[in-house]
Amino acid sequence: MRAVIGGFLPIWAVTALGWFAGRHRILGDEAQTVLGRFAFTFAMPSLLFLTMSRSHVGDVATPGVAAFALALLTVFGTGLALSRWVFRRRLADQSIGAMCASYVNSANLGIPIAVNVLHDTSFIIAAALFQMLFITPLIIILIDLDTHRGVGRLWLRILQLPFRNPVVAASAAGLLVAALGEGDHLPTELTSPLHTLGGAGVPSALFALGMSLNTRARTSPEGRTQRRILVTLKTAVQPALAYTLARGLFGLTGHALFAVVLSSGLPTAQNAFIFASEYGLDTDLPRDTVLLSTLLSMASLSLIAYLLT
């Protein structure tokens, strides 16, 4: 348990430093955007490519990933139903609400936690691939059905996802190298700069995440109830359901069970806010859900670690 808590300490410490820097504008107004883009475009992809190139392709298809996926899909469906039947949102906003309730922050927070706490990034990468290759297209389809952007353009955007998302592209390239059995034979001229960039991935992502927590959470009175429900689904219901499925249905124990529940308990990904902004939808709900679930996750993830280690 002490080792696990020790793994969380640098995560929360770097995040807190990012919050402090953002609060006092030490690095300027554009620092969060620039640092986040650097982490997402260069540092994290380098780390993921190197990790996946040395992995076994079969590690992606595991009972743990199945339990994670079933829990995510169940909570996604619940969020979709609540947004439609209880809060009477339009279809595009329903999909954003479902995303807020279930889509985990596998990059900015998931990878640092995997590195420092799980000491293995294979599971969180598999979880990220499931989200990007299956859940993201589903969300785009639901939004496009409402906004009527055209079926041709819809399928084109879905096919372009691996090429427009550096994290997915790097992971897919690493899997390809692993499948060809070349992961241990890559030239030093290629891996050396990737190691350097990859080493900056975790601290830059955490620092940018901390800076983003300075956003003030303001929402309309009628949206507060939905926000509370979505945050509860994300931080409490999803990890509890993942535990039930992983242990009861798949018989997982030990580190495998811990990885499933910890990954399922990650807060809402910032992609929910990005998607809402890109499509001109309501951004108050995803912004507040991302902020509050991230703050609460500092306690909930530590509790999960305490209970399962």
GROMACS .gro file of C-alpha atoms in nm:
model
  309
    1MET     CA    1   0.000   0.000   0.000
    2ARG     CA    2   0.284   0.240   0.082
    3ALA     CA    3   0.430   0.182  -0.264
    4VAL     CA    4   0.096   0.263  -0.427
    5ILE     CA    5   0.050   0.583  -0.228
    6GLY     CA    6   0.410   0.670  -0.316
    7GLY     CA    7   0.312   0.631  -0.682
    8PHE     CA    8   0.024   0.876  -0.641
    9LEU     CA    9   0.228   1.142  -0.462
   10PRO     CA   10   0.429   1.266  -0.764
   11ILE     CA   11   0.108   1.269  -0.971
   12TRP     CA   12  -0.081   1.492  -0.730
   13ALA     CA   13   0.232   1.701  -0.658
   14VAL     CA   14   0.300   1.784  -1.025
   15THR     CA   15  -0.072   1.846  -1.082
   16ALA     CA   16  -0.076   2.083  -0.784
   17LEU     CA   17   0.226   2.269  -0.920
   18GLY     CA   18   0.045   2.306  -1.251
   19TRP     CA   19  -0.260   2.443  -1.071
   20PHE     CA   20  -0.039   2.692  -0.882
   21ALA     CA   21   0.134   2.805  -1.201
   22GLY     CA   22  -0.199   2.850  -1.378
   23ARG     CA   23  -0.356   3.027  -1.082
   24HIS     CA   24  -0.082   3.289  -1.071
   25ARG     CA   25  -0.018   3.295  -1.449
   26ILE     CA   26   0.350   3.224  -1.396
   27LEU     CA   27   0.394   3.084  -1.747
   28GLY     CA   28   0.151   3.316  -1.925
   29ASP     CA   29  -0.204   3.281  -2.053
   30GLU     CA   30  -0.125   3.038  -2.336
   31ALA     CA   31   0.095   2.798  -2.138
   32GLN     CA   32  -0.176   2.541  -2.069
   33THR     CA   33  -0.272   2.516  -2.437
   34VAL     CA   34   0.088   2.494  -2.559
   35LEU     CA   35   0.197   2.245  -2.292
   36GLY     CA   36  -0.111   2.031  -2.347
   37ARG     CA   37  -0.057   2.023  -2.722
   38PHE     CA   38   0.309   1.932  -2.676
   39ALA     CA   39   0.216   1.642  -2.448
   40PHE     CA   40  -0.066   1.522  -2.675
   41THR     CA   41   0.114   1.566  -3.008
   42PHE     CA   42   0.476   1.471  -2.933
   43ALA     CA   43   0.556   1.346  -2.582
   44MET     CA   44   0.272   1.101  -2.514
   45PRO     CA   45   0.280   0.947  -2.865
   46SER     CA   46   0.654   0.884  -2.827
   47LEU     CA   47   0.600   0.708  -2.496
   48LEU     CA   48   0.309   0.503  -2.630
   49PHE     CA   49   0.490   0.397  -2.948
   50LEU     CA   50   0.789   0.269  -2.753
   51THR     CA   51   0.567   0.088  -2.503
   52MET     CA   52   0.339  -0.075  -2.760
   53SER     CA   53   0.627  -0.175  -2.989
   54ARG     CA   54   0.756  -0.404  -2.712
   55SER     CA   55   0.417  -0.543  -2.612
   56HIS     CA   56   0.231  -0.854  -2.720
   57VAL     CA   57  -0.065  -0.785  -2.946
   58GLY     CA   58  -0.267  -1.046  -2.756
   59ASP     CA   59  -0.244  -0.830  -2.441
   60VAL     CA   60  -0.515  -0.604  -2.585
   61ALA     CA   61  -0.774  -0.886  -2.593
   62THR     CA   62  -0.790  -0.977  -2.225
   63PRO     CA   63  -1.070  -1.039  -1.971
   64GLY     CA   64  -0.968  -0.717  -1.796
   65VAL     CA   65  -1.023  -0.508  -2.108
   66ALA     CA   66  -1.358  -0.685  -2.160
   67ALA     CA   67  -1.466  -0.595  -1.805
   68PHE     CA   68  -1.355  -0.234  -1.858
   69ALA     CA   69  -1.542  -0.215  -2.188
   70LEU     CA   70  -1.865  -0.364  -2.050
   71ALA     CA   71  -1.865  -0.123  -1.756
   72LEU     CA   72  -1.799   0.174  -1.985
   73LEU     CA   73  -2.072   0.074  -2.231
   74THR     CA   74  -2.324   0.022  -1.951
   75VAL     CA   75  -2.257   0.362  -1.797
   76PHE     CA   76  -2.250   0.522  -2.143
   77GLY     CA   77  -2.596   0.381  -2.213
   78THR     CA   78  -2.722   0.498  -1.874
   79GLY     CA   79  -2.593   0.850  -1.935
   80LEU     CA   80  -2.753   0.850  -2.279
   81ALA     CA   81  -3.089   0.737  -2.142
   82LEU     CA   82  -3.086   0.991  -1.859
   83SER     CA   83  -2.996   1.275  -2.095
   84ARG     CA   84  -3.283   1.178  -2.324
   85TRP     CA   85  -3.567   1.072  -2.095
   86VAL     CA   86  -3.498   1.272  -1.779
   87PHE     CA   87  -3.322   1.589  -1.893
   88ARG     CA   88  -3.476   1.605  -2.244
   89ARG     CA   89  -3.154   1.693  -2.424
   90ARG     CA   90  -3.116   1.688  -2.801
   91LEU     CA   91  -2.939   1.385  -2.948
   92ALA     CA   92  -2.602   1.558  -2.989
   93ASP     CA   93  -2.604   1.677  -2.628
   94GLN     CA   94  -2.721   1.332  -2.516
   95SER     CA   95  -2.403   1.183  -2.661
   96ILE     CA   96  -2.190   1.445  -2.484
   97GLY     CA   97  -2.370   1.369  -2.157
   98ALA     CA   98  -2.306   0.997  -2.203
   99MET     CA   99  -1.942   1.074  -2.279
  100CYS     CA  100  -1.914   1.281  -1.961
  101ALA     CA  101  -2.048   0.988  -1.758
  102SER     CA  102  -1.819   0.718  -1.897
  103TYR     CA  103  -1.526   0.830  -2.116
  104VAL     CA  104  -1.210   0.810  -1.903
  105ASN     CA  105  -0.910   1.041  -1.914
  106SER     CA  106  -0.672   0.772  -2.037
  107ALA     CA  107  -0.401   1.009  -2.163
  108ASN     CA  108  -0.339   1.312  -1.939
  109LEU     CA  109  -0.408   1.123  -1.615
  110GLY     CA  110  -0.438   0.756  -1.710
  111ILE     CA  111  -0.087   0.715  -1.846
  112PRO     CA  112   0.083   0.893  -1.552
  113ILE     CA  113  -0.112   0.673  -1.310
  114ALA     CA  114  -0.025   0.362  -1.510
  115VAL     CA  115   0.344   0.455  -1.502
  116ASN     CA  116   0.363   0.551  -1.135
  117VAL     CA  117   0.102   0.326  -0.971
  118LEU     CA  118   0.045   0.023  -1.194
  119HIS     CA  119   0.405   0.025  -1.326
  120ASP     CA  120   0.267  -0.104  -1.657
  121THR     CA  121   0.100   0.095  -1.934
  122SER     CA  122  -0.030  -0.199  -2.139
  123PHE     CA  123  -0.377  -0.204  -1.983
  124ILE     CA  124  -0.446   0.169  -2.000
  125ILE     CA  125  -0.328   0.175  -2.361
  126ALA     CA  126  -0.567  -0.110  -2.447
  127ALA     CA  127  -0.846   0.081  -2.272
  128ALA     CA  128  -0.757   0.398  -2.465
  129LEU     CA  129  -0.763   0.209  -2.795
  130PHE     CA  130  -1.107   0.069  -2.715
  131GLN     CA  131  -1.237   0.419  -2.644
  132MET     CA  132  -1.086   0.577  -2.953
  133LEU     CA  133  -1.168   0.297  -3.198
  134PHE     CA  134  -1.519   0.211  -3.077
  135ILE     CA  135  -1.666   0.476  -2.846
  136THR     CA  136  -1.540   0.785  -3.030
  137PRO     CA  137  -1.692   0.681  -3.366
  138LEU     CA  138  -2.020   0.605  -3.186
  139ILE     CA  139  -2.024   0.955  -3.035
  140ILE     CA  140  -1.944   1.115  -3.371
  141ILE     CA  141  -2.225   0.917  -3.538
  142LEU     CA  142  -2.478   1.031  -3.275
  143ILE     CA  143  -2.370   1.394  -3.306
  144ASP     CA  144  -2.377   1.386  -3.686
  145LEU     CA  145  -2.723   1.229  -3.691
  146ASP     CA  146  -2.843   1.535  -3.502
  147THR     CA  147  -2.638   1.806  -3.673
  148HIS     CA  148  -2.686   1.660  -4.024
  149ARG     CA  149  -2.331   1.708  -4.147
  150GLY     CA  150  -2.364   1.445  -4.417
  151VAL     CA  151  -2.310   1.069  -4.420
  152GLY     CA  152  -2.012   1.089  -4.658
  153ARG     CA  153  -1.825   1.332  -4.437
  154LEU     CA  154  -1.921   1.129  -4.129
  155TRP     CA  155  -1.753   0.811  -4.251
  156LEU     CA  156  -1.456   1.007  -4.380
  157ARG     CA  157  -1.399   1.158  -4.034
  158ILE     CA  158  -1.430   0.816  -3.870
  159LEU     CA  159  -1.173   0.668  -4.110
  160GLN     CA  160  -0.942   0.962  -4.044
  161LEU     CA  161  -0.951   0.922  -3.663
  162PRO     CA  162  -0.629   0.719  -3.634
  163PHE     CA  163  -0.448   0.975  -3.850
  164ARG     CA  164  -0.589   1.285  -3.680
  165ASN     CA  165  -0.521   1.162  -3.326
  166PRO     CA  166  -0.146   1.129  -3.251
  167VAL     CA  167  -0.207   0.909  -2.944
  168VAL     CA  168  -0.410   0.655  -3.141
  169ALA     CA  169  -0.177   0.671  -3.442
  170ALA     CA  170   0.133   0.613  -3.228
  171SER     CA  171  -0.032   0.326  -3.040
  172ALA     CA  172  -0.145   0.164  -3.365
  173ALA     CA  173   0.204   0.203  -3.515
  174GLY     CA  174   0.358   0.049  -3.205
  175LEU     CA  175   0.117  -0.245  -3.224
  176LEU     CA  176   0.211  -0.296  -3.588
  177VAL     CA  177   0.581  -0.302  -3.502
  178ALA     CA  178   0.509  -0.550  -3.219
  179ALA     CA  179   0.306  -0.772  -3.450
  180LEU     CA  180   0.597  -0.781  -3.695
  181GLY     CA  181   0.832  -0.879  -3.412
  182GLU     CA  182   1.057  -0.578  -3.464
  183GLY     CA  183   1.009  -0.406  -3.129
  184ASP     CA  184   1.351  -0.507  -2.998
  185HIS     CA  185   1.530  -0.434  -3.326
  186LEU     CA  186   1.448  -0.069  -3.381
  187PRO     CA  187   1.755   0.148  -3.455
  188THR     CA  188   1.895   0.360  -3.175
  189GLU     CA  189   1.879   0.666  -3.402
  190LEU     CA  190   1.498   0.630  -3.388
  191THR     CA  191   1.444   0.521  -3.028
  192SER     CA  192   1.683   0.767  -2.861
  193PRO     CA  193   1.489   1.087  -2.945
  194LEU     CA  194   1.163   0.904  -2.875
  195HIS     CA  195   1.289   0.812  -2.528
  196THR     CA  196   1.379   1.176  -2.465
  197LEU     CA  197   1.038   1.301  -2.578
  198GLY     CA  198   0.855   1.020  -2.400
  199GLY     CA  199   1.023   1.110  -2.072
  200ALA     CA  200   0.855   1.450  -2.088
  201GLY     CA  201   0.510   1.301  -2.151
  202VAL     CA  202   0.397   1.232  -1.795
  203PRO     CA  203   0.513   1.559  -1.628
  204SER     CA  204   0.395   1.784  -1.914
  205ALA     CA  205   0.051   1.618  -1.926
  206LEU     CA  206   0.007   1.641  -1.549
  207PHE     CA  207   0.126   2.003  -1.539
  208ALA     CA  208  -0.119   2.099  -1.815
  209LEU     CA  209  -0.397   1.911  -1.637
  210GLY     CA  210  -0.326   2.101  -1.317
  211MET     CA  211  -0.337   2.433  -1.500
  212SER     CA  212  -0.677   2.343  -1.647
  213LEU     CA  213  -0.826   2.303  -1.297
  214ASN     CA  214  -0.833   2.680  -1.257
  215THR     CA  215  -1.142   2.699  -1.478
  216ARG     CA  216  -1.435   2.821  -1.272
  217ALA     CA  217  -1.729   2.581  -1.271
  218ARG     CA  218  -2.041   2.782  -1.360
  219THR     CA  219  -2.357   2.623  -1.490
  220SER     CA  220  -2.727   2.697  -1.509
  221PRO     CA  221  -2.942   2.590  -1.212
  222GLU     CA  222  -3.127   2.333  -1.424
  223GLY     CA  223  -2.799   2.172  -1.522
  224ARG     CA  224  -2.668   2.119  -1.170
  225THR     CA  225  -2.867   1.802  -1.108
  226GLN     CA  226  -2.747   1.647  -1.433
  227ARG     CA  227  -2.391   1.745  -1.353
  228ARG     CA  228  -2.409   1.577  -1.011
  229ILE     CA  229  -2.553   1.259  -1.161
  230LEU     CA  230  -2.291   1.240  -1.436
  231VAL     CA  231  -2.005   1.298  -1.192
  232THR     CA  232  -2.146   1.027  -0.963
  233LEU     CA  233  -2.172   0.784  -1.254
  234LYS     CA  234  -1.812   0.855  -1.353
  235THR     CA  235  -1.635   0.854  -1.018
  236ALA     CA  236  -1.843   0.599  -0.823
  237VAL     CA  237  -2.077   0.387  -1.034
  238GLN     CA  238  -1.838   0.301  -1.319
  239PRO     CA  239  -1.550   0.172  -1.100
  240ALA     CA  240  -1.797  -0.017  -0.877
  241LEU     CA  241  -1.954  -0.181  -1.181
  242ALA     CA  242  -1.610  -0.261  -1.324
  243TYR     CA  243  -1.517  -0.429  -0.996
  244THR     CA  244  -1.836  -0.637  -1.000
  245LEU     CA  245  -1.785  -0.747  -1.360
  246ALA     CA  246  -1.411  -0.808  -1.332
  247ARG     CA  247  -1.436  -1.015  -1.015
  248GLY     CA  248  -1.781  -1.174  -1.045
  249LEU     CA  249  -1.798  -1.241  -1.420
  250PHE     CA  250  -1.433  -1.281  -1.519
  251GLY     CA  251  -1.286  -1.398  -1.188
  252LEU     CA  252  -1.005  -1.140  -1.182
  253THR     CA  253  -0.805  -1.080  -0.866
  254GLY     CA  254  -0.488  -0.902  -0.757
  255HIS     CA  255  -0.312  -0.663  -0.990
  256ALA     CA  256  -0.539  -0.743  -1.288
  257LEU     CA  257  -0.849  -0.647  -1.085
  258PHE     CA  258  -0.675  -0.336  -0.954
  259ALA     CA  259  -0.588  -0.220  -1.307
  260VAL     CA  260  -0.948  -0.259  -1.429
  261VAL     CA  261  -1.107  -0.072  -1.137
  262LEU     CA  262  -0.844   0.202  -1.122
  263SER     CA  263  -0.870   0.268  -1.496
  264SER     CA  264  -1.251   0.270  -1.480
  265GLY     CA  265  -1.237   0.523  -1.197
  266LEU     CA  266  -1.039   0.778  -1.397
  267PRO     CA  267  -1.222   1.112  -1.437
  268THR     CA  268  -1.399   1.239  -1.747
  269ALA     CA  269  -1.166   1.305  -2.040
  270GLN     CA  270  -1.125   1.660  -2.166
  271ASN     CA  271  -1.232   1.526  -2.507
  272ALA     CA  272  -1.594   1.575  -2.394
  273PHE     CA  273  -1.540   1.951  -2.373
  274ILE     CA  274  -1.341   1.952  -2.698
  275PHE     CA  275  -1.615   1.767  -2.887
  276ALA     CA  276  -1.887   1.997  -2.753
  277SER     CA  277  -1.685   2.303  -2.856
  278GLU     CA  278  -1.607   2.168  -3.202
  279TYR     CA  279  -1.972   2.097  -3.281
  280GLY     CA  280  -2.112   2.416  -3.125
  281LEU     CA  281  -2.296   2.232  -2.846
  282ASP     CA  282  -2.348   2.321  -2.480
  283THR     CA  283  -2.000   2.337  -2.323
  284ASP     CA  284  -2.100   2.421  -1.964
  285LEU     CA  285  -2.193   2.064  -1.871
  286PRO     CA  286  -1.882   1.887  -2.008
  287ARG     CA  287  -1.652   2.160  -1.872
  288ASP     CA  288  -1.794   2.131  -1.521
  289THR     CA  289  -1.804   1.751  -1.532
  290VAL     CA  290  -1.439   1.732  -1.637
  291LEU     CA  291  -1.338   1.975  -1.363
  292LEU     CA  292  -1.537   1.821  -1.078
  293SER     CA  293  -1.467   1.457  -1.167
  294THR     CA  294  -1.094   1.536  -1.187
  295LEU     CA  295  -1.095   1.702  -0.846
  296LEU     CA  296  -1.296   1.418  -0.691
  297SER     CA  297  -1.076   1.155  -0.851
  298MET     CA  298  -0.786   1.259  -0.629
  299ALA     CA  299  -0.981   1.110  -0.339
  300SER     CA  300  -1.167   0.830  -0.521
  301LEU     CA  301  -0.860   0.685  -0.695
  302SER     CA  302  -0.665   0.692  -0.370
  303LEU     CA  303  -0.956   0.509  -0.202
  304ILE     CA  304  -0.958   0.246  -0.476
  305ALA     CA  305  -0.586   0.194  -0.426
  306TYR     CA  306  -0.634   0.164  -0.050
  307LEU     CA  307  -0.912  -0.095  -0.084
  308LEU     CA  308  -0.753  -0.310  -0.355
  309THR     CA  309  -0.387  -0.320  -0.249
   0.00000   0.00000   0.00000
